[in-house]
C-alpha cells in the first residue's frame, strides 16, 4: 500500500507542513518506507541519512508548532546528486577514488537547501564523475528506470531522476554538463531544468567540465521546479563565474508562473529533429499542435553550427575534466594504492585502481587535446565552434522566445545496450549539449509516451537568464496536458 | 690554447611573494612559521568542488610592481592552468598566467660598481599561486605542508642582459629594494619571499670564432650570496667544460642545476631539458581581468620615486655620500622620513647623520620604522638646526636624538632639561673668560710671550672656561674672545 503523501507536489507539501496539516516527519518517514521497499529494485541512492533527516524534520515541525517562520522548502524531503559536497556523509561522485571521501564543507546549494528548511534524505547515484548518459558508469551500483526496470534511467543524474519519478523523494538536485539533468528527466518522465551558466553557484559541485557544469532541479512539475529555483538561484561570491545581481537579478520564479506568455513565438530546428526516433518526432509534432492551439506562432530556423556541437563538446568537456580530475592522486585524500614503491606510483596506481573505464577514457582524450602541438587543432578549434554556436543562438533568439527540440533521440534504452559503445552513447546527447556550450537555460518536460510506455521529453531553450519565461512556457504546456500526472508502477 | 675571450650572458627568473593578508585565491591567512597545515581551507587544499576567487589586492600589488618595472600593463588578462603532478601541488595544476601576462616589455635600472646604471630589460611579469612544501623527515616517507600553497607569487622574467655575477646580484638587490619600497612584498630572503633562477651561458671567442656554451639554469636560489656565487661558479665551470670538451649550445642541451651551499658548487639535476608539456589552458573557474583606465590610474597613484632614483638624487641634490644615500633609501619609510625632515628645514647632511648614526639604530633595535620611533620629523629638523647654529654640540645632538625617541619631547626642551645648551652669549662668556684670566696670570703671561708655551697655555685657558661652564660653552666663541683679549 503506497503512502498517498508521496504523490504530493513540493509546493503543496510545503504549504501543508507549514500550516501544520502534515508533519514533515510523516512525509520523511513515508519517503524512507518507500526507500526500504523499492530502493533495492531502483538503486537511486548511494547513501541515505535517515536519522539525520528525521531529526531535521522534527526540528522543522517544532519550529512550526512554536509559530516560527520557516523556509521555502520547510520539511520537504529532497535528494541531491552525490557530486555535491556535504559536510555530512560521503561525497563520492560514484567513484571508487572518492569512496570514503568526506567533504569538510557544504556546497552552496546544500547550504541554501538547509537554510530553506529542506530535509535532505540522501545522495543519489550517478555516472562516475557525471561522465555518462545512463548512470551505468557508477562505480557502486546500477540504477534502473522506474518505468521499466530493464532500462536505464538516463544519466548522469540518473539517481536523482529515478528517485523523483519513483517517489523516493519529492524533488532532487542534479547537475548538467551536457544534458545530465534533462536527459534522465526525459527518460524518467519528470521535469528537469539546466539553468543559465552562472545562475546557480557551482561552489561545492565536484567539477567535471567547469565551463559547462550547472546545478539544477529535477521535479515532478514545472511549479516545483520554479520553487526549487527560488531556493538555489543567485549570486555566490565563492563562485567567480556566478552572475551578480546587478547583471542579472534573480526573480520569484513562481510569481507569474501561471501567466501564459503573450504572442509566444517558438522556433523549431527541422535539421535537428530529423535524427530522432519517429515516436519522439511524433510527440514533438503533437506538442507543436498544443502550442498552436494556445495561439503560439511556430517558426522554423536553421542553426548551421549545431552539427559540430557534439564534437566541440567532447573536446572541451574532456579537456577540462582531465585537468579537474588531476587532483585525485592518492596523495591528499581519496583512494591511495597499497602497492606504491615511489610517489609516481602513488599517482599512477591510485588512479588506475580508483577510476573507471569511462573516466579514464575521457581523461586520456582531454589530456591529448591539451597537449602541445594538438591544442590549436582541438581545444582552440572547439572554442571557436563554441563561439559560433553561441552566436547561432543569439541570432535565433532575436526571432523567437524559445527553441523547442527533443531532449534525446530515443526513449530510455536497455541496461547494457550502449555501455560498450561510447560513440553511440555520446551521440545521445546531441540535443542537450548545445545549451551547455552556449550557456543558455534549457528545460525538459514530459510530453508523452512511446509504444513501450516509456516517457518522452520535450526540451525548450531560451536566452540567458530567462528562466522565468522558460518556466512559464513549460507551464503553458503542462496546464494543457496531463503527462506529468502519470506515474510509474514499480514492479 | 690560442687567443680566448668570453662574455657572460645571464637572464633571471625571479619569484616574489606578495605581502597580502590572505592567499591568492582564498581567504586563508599568510603566516610564515605557523603550525604545518593550519592555514588551509578547501580551496588551497584543492578539495573537490572548491573554487578560486581572485585576491584583488594581490592583483593590484602585481600591477604596481609591473608599473615600477616600466612594463606595459595588459588591458585584458586571464588565468591559465599549468598542469604538472607534484605532491606539494594539491590540484596538480597551478593557476598562473600563460599567454597574456599582466605586464610585458619593461626594464629595471641597476647600479654598477662604476657608479653608472644599466638597464636590464624585463620580458614579462605575471601572477600565480605558490605551491606547498614537501618535507623529508628521516624515514621512508615524506610530509607535505600546504600553508604556503596559494601564496600570491609574482614572477618576473628578464632578458639575458646581465654580463656578470655582480650585475645579477645588483639586480636582485635592486628588485628587493623596489618591492619593499612599493610595499608589495616583505621580501625577506630568509623566509623564502624571493627566489631566483638564473640562466647562464658564455659567448666564447677563440681565434676569431664565436662559440656559445650550453645554457645552464640554476634552480631555487634564495640568497644574494648563493645567487652571486652560483653564477660565478657556473661561469668557471662552463669555461672549463668548453676547454675540455668544446661542447656548444644545441637544441635541447640546456641543463638544470641545483646549488649545493655546503660545498659551494652547482649540482647537475637534469641533463637534457625535458620536453615539459604543462598542457596550459584558460582557467574556467576564474573570469578574465579587465583593466580599465580608472583602475589603472588608481594603482598608478601609489607609485613613487624609485629607490635608485632617490639615491642618485640625494647624492647630486644633497651632496650625501653614495653610501649614506643608499642607507636612507633602503626603506621607503626611512627615505620619506628623511625628506620630511629636510622639507622642514633640516640640513640634509646633518639630518642624514642624525638618522644614520642614531635614529636607524634605535628603530632597528625597537623593530619599528623611524616614523614610528619619532612621529614628528620636524623635531629632527629642529635638532639639526640646533646643532648647526651651535646651540648644542654634535655629540649632545645624538643624546637629544635618543631622548626624543624615548619621550617624544621637542629637542629644545630636552636640551634644557639635560643642560645641553651651549653658552654662546658672548657677553656672558666674556665675564667668565675675564675671571679665568684673572685667576691664571702665569698662563696669560705664557700666551702673551708667544713661543713654545703659548699654544699649550691657550688650550689650558680654554679648558678652564669650559670647566666653569660645565662644558656647555661654545668653544668657537671662547676662542674668539680669548684671541681678542690676548692677541
mmCIF file of C-alpha atoms in Angstrom, chain A residues 324 326-329 331-333 347, chain B residues 40-47 84 86-94 129-133 144-146 149-150:
data_model
loop_
_atom_site.group_PDB
_atom_site.id
_atom_site.type_symbol
_atom_site.label_atom_id
_atom_site.label_comp_id
_atom_site.label_asym_id
_atom_site.label_seq_id
_atom_site.Cartn_x
_atom_site.Cartn_y
_atom_site.Cartn_z
ATOM 1 C CA UNK A 324 39.796 18.878 -12.921
ATOM 2 C CA UNK A 326 44.173 15.600 -11.837
ATOM 3 C CA UNK A 327 43.763 16.237 -8.109
ATOM 4 C CA UNK A 328 42.583 12.686 -7.402
ATOM 5 C CA UNK A 329 46.068 11.342 -6.986
ATOM 6 C CA UNK A 331 48.263 11.966 -2.048
ATOM 7 C CA UNK A 332 45.931 14.254 -0.168
ATOM 8 C CA UNK A 333 42.625 12.382 0.106
ATOM 9 C CA UNK A 347 49.793 8.611 -8.613
ATOM 10 C CA UNK B 40 44.453 25.942 4.882
ATOM 11 C CA UNK B 41 40.899 25.631 3.607
ATOM 12 C CA UNK B 42 39.070 23.578 0.945
ATOM 13 C CA UNK B 43 40.267 25.968 -1.774
ATOM 14 C CA UNK B 44 44.016 25.898 -1.118
ATOM 15 C CA UNK B 45 43.819 22.202 -0.262
ATOM 16 C CA UNK B 46 42.362 21.640 -3.721
ATOM 17 C CA UNK B 47 39.338 19.860 -2.270
ATOM 18 C CA UNK B 84 52.041 19.072 -13.619
ATOM 19 C CA UNK B 86 53.836 17.119 -7.755
ATOM 20 C CA UNK B 87 52.848 16.289 -4.175
ATOM 21 C CA UNK B 88 53.090 19.895 -2.986
ATOM 22 C CA UNK B 89 50.610 20.992 -5.660
ATOM 23 C CA UNK B 90 47.219 19.823 -4.378
ATOM 24 C CA UNK B 91 45.235 20.351 -7.576
ATOM 25 C CA UNK B 92 48.084 19.076 -9.731
ATOM 26 C CA UNK B 93 47.762 22.256 -11.682
ATOM 27 C CA UNK B 94 48.941 25.712 -10.788
ATOM 28 C CA UNK B 129 49.915 30.823 -6.831
ATOM 29 C CA UNK B 130 52.773 29.250 -4.921
ATOM 30 C CA UNK B 131 52.843 25.553 -4.093
ATOM 31 C CA UNK B 132 53.169 23.980 -0.650
ATOM 32 C CA UNK B 133 56.329 22.484 0.763
ATOM 33 C CA UNK B 144 53.551 17.993 2.923
ATOM 34 C CA UNK B 145 52.842 21.365 4.486
ATOM 35 C CA UNK B 146 50.287 23.319 2.496
ATOM 36 C CA UNK B 149 50.077 26.733 -1.060
ATOM 37 C CA UNK B 150 48.173 29.561 -2.683
#
